[in-house]
Structure formats: structure tokens, C-alpha cells
């Protein structure tokens, strides 16, 4: 996925979700932040669509809100690029001034490779988010045993020890990125 990001050039901040479907295999969802104008969000979808040889689709996703999406393959992975048409509600914070780059997002993905190889059997989803000033990593697992497998060998947040089953855990990754792990038994 890092190579794909580098190939498409500069994009807005992204949330990249990695998961696996029993029928289609691995897939990645690349989503843009809702605070951006749709035209800026479309830039990301259009560039990714061109690289995965897909035709972007535009349609109404919420009443009166339009979005774009594209679905294609990159190597053995299904890639879905989507705009986020959620309304920007009063009181919601604006997207902070961006100090990160698409290249830094690609570098973040690469830096996580070794850790992910060790822990991916415990993960249901891995989400890497560019918050315009830093990157965070979030993992969704199905039970506390899987959460402990993901957290093994990491520096835990001091509050993590008091978390009960079904809650969120926090730790610091070897890369220096913050990690949150959520237990979601519904999956």
C-alpha cells in the first residue's frame, strides 16, 4: 500500500483501514476526512482509481450529500477509495493545518510492517490515520486475548492496566506511534 501512495502523489490526509474478507481476501479502504471540500476528497479517489484501473462512481450517499468511490485491485489486495460525505456539523473541529505528507503516511505504513507481521493473526482491522499533524494506529480485535496478543512486548499506557474486558487499550509502538486497541465482540 505504501508504494501505491507514493505512486499517486500528494493526497489529503487519509484514514487507511486494512482488513480481510473471507471471500475476497485482503482489502484496504482509503477514506478522506469529512472536513475537506468534496473536490479535494475527489482528488484522492480519482488518483487512486487511476492507479488501480477503476472507474470512480459518484452518487448520493446521504440525503443531499454526494460522495465518490472507486474499487480496484493493487497486487492481491482489493482497494476501495471513498470520500467521506458526512456533514460538517456546527461545533465539530476543523481539520488542523497539515504538517504531514502523503510520503510520511507511506513511511508510517512501512515502519509498521515488522510489528504487523508479528501480530496480524490477532487483528480484525488495522487503521492508520493521518490527523494532519501526526499518525495514529488503531486495531480492532474480537476479544481480550487477541488484544493481549497485539499488545505483547509494547510499552502500555499506565491506564491500560485498569481496563476491563471489552474496553480500549493503549500502548506505544516501537515506531513511536500511539496505538489504541478496541475489543469489538460483534465482529
Short mmCIF file of C-alpha atoms in Angstrom, two decimals:
data_model
loop_
_atom_site.label_atom_id
_atom_site.label_comp_id
_atom_site.label_asym_id
_atom_site.label_seq_id
_atom_site.Cartn_x
_atom_site.Cartn_y
_atom_site.Cartn_z
CA UNK A 1 0.00 0.00 0.00
CA UNK A 2 2.91 2.34 0.69
CA UNK A 3 4.00 2.05 -2.95
CA UNK A 4 0.51 2.90 -4.13
CA UNK A 5 0.50 6.09 -2.04
CA UNK A 6 3.88 7.10 -3.41
CA UNK A 7 2.74 6.39 -6.99
CA UNK A 8 -0.33 8.62 -6.75
CA UNK A 9 1.50 11.63 -5.35
CA UNK A 10 0.36 14.18 -2.82
CA UNK A 11 -3.07 13.48 -1.34
CA UNK A 12 -5.09 14.95 1.51
CA UNK A 13 -4.80 13.30 4.95
CA UNK A 14 -6.19 9.76 4.82
CA UNK A 15 -7.56 7.05 7.08
CA UNK A 16 -6.40 3.69 5.77
CA UNK A 17 -8.17 0.55 7.01
CA UNK A 18 -6.69 -2.90 6.43
CA UNK A 19 -8.89 -5.97 6.83
CA UNK A 20 -9.57 -9.37 5.30
CA UNK A 21 -12.77 -10.71 3.78
CA UNK A 22 -13.34 -14.48 3.73
CA UNK A 23 -14.42 -14.39 0.09
CA UNK A 24 -12.31 -11.62 -1.43
CA UNK A 25 -9.19 -11.83 0.73
CA UNK A 26 -7.29 -8.77 1.95
CA UNK A 27 -8.78 -5.36 1.33
CA UNK A 28 -7.93 -1.76 2.10
CA UNK A 29 -10.31 1.16 2.49
CA UNK A 30 -8.76 4.56 1.86
CA UNK A 31 -11.02 7.33 3.19
CA UNK A 32 -10.70 11.09 3.18
CA UNK A 33 -11.66 13.34 6.12
CA UNK A 34 -15.13 14.84 6.03
CA UNK A 35 -13.83 18.31 6.84
CA UNK A 36 -12.40 18.68 3.34
CA UNK A 37 -14.43 20.03 0.43
CA UNK A 38 -15.70 17.24 -1.82
CA UNK A 39 -13.45 18.42 -4.66
CA UNK A 40 -10.35 17.85 -2.50
CA UNK A 41 -11.67 14.47 -1.40
CA UNK A 42 -12.36 13.54 -5.03
CA UNK A 43 -8.72 14.20 -5.87
CA UNK A 44 -7.70 11.26 -3.67
CA UNK A 45 -10.38 8.95 -5.07
CA UNK A 46 -9.61 9.88 -8.68
CA UNK A 47 -5.84 9.38 -8.33
CA UNK A 48 -6.20 6.04 -6.57
CA UNK A 49 -8.84 4.93 -9.08
CA UNK A 50 -6.48 5.67 -11.95
CA UNK A 51 -3.71 3.62 -10.33
CA UNK A 52 -5.92 0.59 -9.58
CA UNK A 53 -7.58 0.88 -13.01
CA UNK A 54 -11.05 1.58 -11.64
CA UNK A 55 -13.74 3.99 -12.71
CA UNK A 56 -14.84 6.35 -9.91
CA UNK A 57 -18.55 6.40 -9.15
CA UNK A 58 -20.38 9.43 -7.85
CA UNK A 59 -23.70 9.20 -6.12
CA UNK A 60 -25.87 10.31 -3.26
CA UNK A 61 -24.66 8.68 -0.02
CA UNK A 62 -26.71 10.70 2.45
CA UNK A 63 -29.79 12.77 1.76
CA UNK A 64 -28.48 15.73 -0.17
CA UNK A 65 -24.86 14.61 0.26
CA UNK A 66 -22.85 13.20 -2.59
CA UNK A 67 -19.73 11.12 -2.49
CA UNK A 68 -17.34 9.30 -4.75
CA UNK A 69 -15.82 5.85 -4.56
CA UNK A 70 -13.63 3.56 -6.61
CA UNK A 71 -12.87 -0.14 -6.25
CA UNK A 72 -9.97 -1.94 -7.86
CA UNK A 73 -7.02 -4.24 -7.20
CA UNK A 74 -3.48 -3.45 -6.19
CA UNK A 75 -1.43 -6.65 -6.32
CA UNK A 76 -3.54 -9.22 -4.41
CA UNK A 77 -5.49 -6.64 -2.44
CA UNK A 78 -8.87 -5.06 -3.12
CA UNK A 79 -8.55 -1.30 -2.71
CA UNK A 80 -11.60 0.86 -2.08
CA UNK A 81 -11.15 4.63 -2.12
CA UNK A 82 -14.04 6.68 -0.74
CA UNK A 83 -14.92 10.24 0.06
CA UNK A 84 -16.48 10.97 3.40
CA UNK A 85 -19.75 12.79 2.79
CA UNK A 86 -20.67 13.13 6.46
CA UNK A 87 -21.88 16.65 7.15
CA UNK A 88 -19.61 19.04 8.97
CA UNK A 89 -21.76 19.79 11.98
CA UNK A 90 -21.56 23.01 13.99
CA UNK A 91 -19.10 22.67 16.85
CA UNK A 92 -17.04 19.97 15.14
CA UNK A 93 -13.37 20.89 14.97
CA UNK A 94 -11.95 21.85 11.61
CA UNK A 95 -9.14 19.85 10.10
CA UNK A 96 -5.92 21.26 11.62
CA UNK A 97 -3.30 22.82 9.39
CA UNK A 98 -1.44 19.98 7.78
CA UNK A 99 2.20 19.32 8.60
CA UNK A 100 2.22 15.68 7.45
CA UNK A 101 2.62 14.46 3.88
CA UNK A 102 1.45 11.51 1.84
CA UNK A 103 5.05 10.30 1.76
CA UNK A 104 5.11 10.31 5.57
CA UNK A 105 1.93 8.22 5.55
CA UNK A 106 3.67 5.73 3.23
CA UNK A 107 6.71 5.74 5.54
CA UNK A 108 4.44 5.11 8.53
CA UNK A 109 2.91 2.09 6.78
CA UNK A 110 6.38 0.73 6.02
CA UNK A 111 7.57 1.29 9.59
CA UNK A 112 4.69 -0.85 10.88
CA UNK A 113 5.43 -3.84 8.62
CA UNK A 114 7.53 -5.90 11.06
CA UNK A 115 5.19 -5.31 14.01
CA UNK A 116 2.14 -6.17 11.90
CA UNK A 117 3.74 -9.43 10.71
CA UNK A 118 4.10 -10.49 14.36
CA UNK A 119 0.59 -9.52 15.45
CA UNK A 120 -1.70 -9.70 12.40
CA UNK A 121 -3.17 -13.06 13.41
CA UNK A 122 -4.79 -11.27 16.38
CA UNK A 123 -6.22 -8.35 14.37
CA UNK A 124 -9.59 -7.96 12.69
CA UNK A 125 -8.83 -4.46 11.40
CA UNK A 126 -5.84 -2.14 11.39
CA UNK A 127 -6.47 1.58 10.84
CA UNK A 128 -3.68 4.09 10.20
CA UNK A 129 -4.92 7.67 10.30
CA UNK A 130 -3.19 10.86 9.23
CA UNK A 131 -4.50 13.56 11.59
CA UNK A 132 -2.74 16.34 9.63
CA UNK A 133 -0.04 16.67 12.29
CA UNK A 134 0.66 13.07 13.28
CA UNK A 135 -0.28 9.49 12.51
CA UNK A 136 -2.10 7.13 14.84
CA UNK A 137 -2.68 3.40 14.70
CA UNK A 138 -5.87 1.70 15.83
CA UNK A 139 -6.51 -2.04 15.93
CA UNK A 140 -9.88 -3.74 16.33
CA UNK A 141 -9.91 -7.25 17.82
CA UNK A 142 -12.68 -9.65 18.83
CA UNK A 143 -11.65 -10.43 22.41
CA UNK A 144 -9.28 -9.51 25.21
CA UNK A 145 -7.00 -12.46 24.45
CA UNK A 146 -6.43 -11.07 20.95
CA UNK A 147 -5.87 -7.60 22.44
CA UNK A 148 -3.15 -9.01 24.69
CA UNK A 149 -1.54 -10.66 21.64
CA UNK A 150 -1.45 -7.31 19.85
CA UNK A 151 -0.04 -5.54 22.93
CA UNK A 152 2.62 -8.14 23.72
CA UNK A 153 6.05 -6.55 24.12
CA UNK A 154 4.78 -2.96 23.83
CA UNK A 155 5.02 -0.14 26.32
CA UNK A 156 1.50 0.07 27.77
CA UNK A 157 -0.27 3.26 28.76
CA UNK A 158 -0.48 3.33 32.55
CA UNK A 159 -4.29 3.46 32.39
CA UNK A 160 -4.36 0.24 30.36
CA UNK A 161 -3.86 -1.96 33.43
CA UNK A 162 -7.21 -0.94 34.87
CA UNK A 163 -9.19 -1.61 31.70
CA UNK A 164 -11.78 -4.33 31.93
CA UNK A 165 -12.69 -6.71 29.10
CA UNK A 166 -14.35 -5.02 26.15
CA UNK A 167 -12.65 -1.69 26.67
CA UNK A 168 -9.95 0.17 24.79
CA UNK A 169 -6.27 -0.44 25.46
CA UNK A 170 -3.43 1.97 24.65
CA UNK A 171 0.26 1.50 24.07
CA UNK A 172 3.31 2.95 22.35
CA UNK A 173 4.51 1.13 19.24
CA UNK A 174 8.23 0.51 18.57
CA UNK A 175 7.89 3.11 15.79
CA UNK A 176 6.89 5.77 18.34
CA UNK A 177 3.28 5.93 17.13
CA UNK A 178 0.43 5.73 19.58
CA UNK A 179 -1.67 2.58 19.39
CA UNK A 180 -5.21 2.06 20.57
CA UNK A 181 -6.79 -1.40 20.60
CA UNK A 182 -10.56 -1.83 20.78
CA UNK A 183 -12.34 -5.06 21.61
CA UNK A 184 -15.44 -5.50 19.44
CA UNK A 185 -17.16 -8.82 20.06
CA UNK A 186 -19.84 -8.14 17.43
CA UNK A 187 -17.47 -8.80 14.54
#
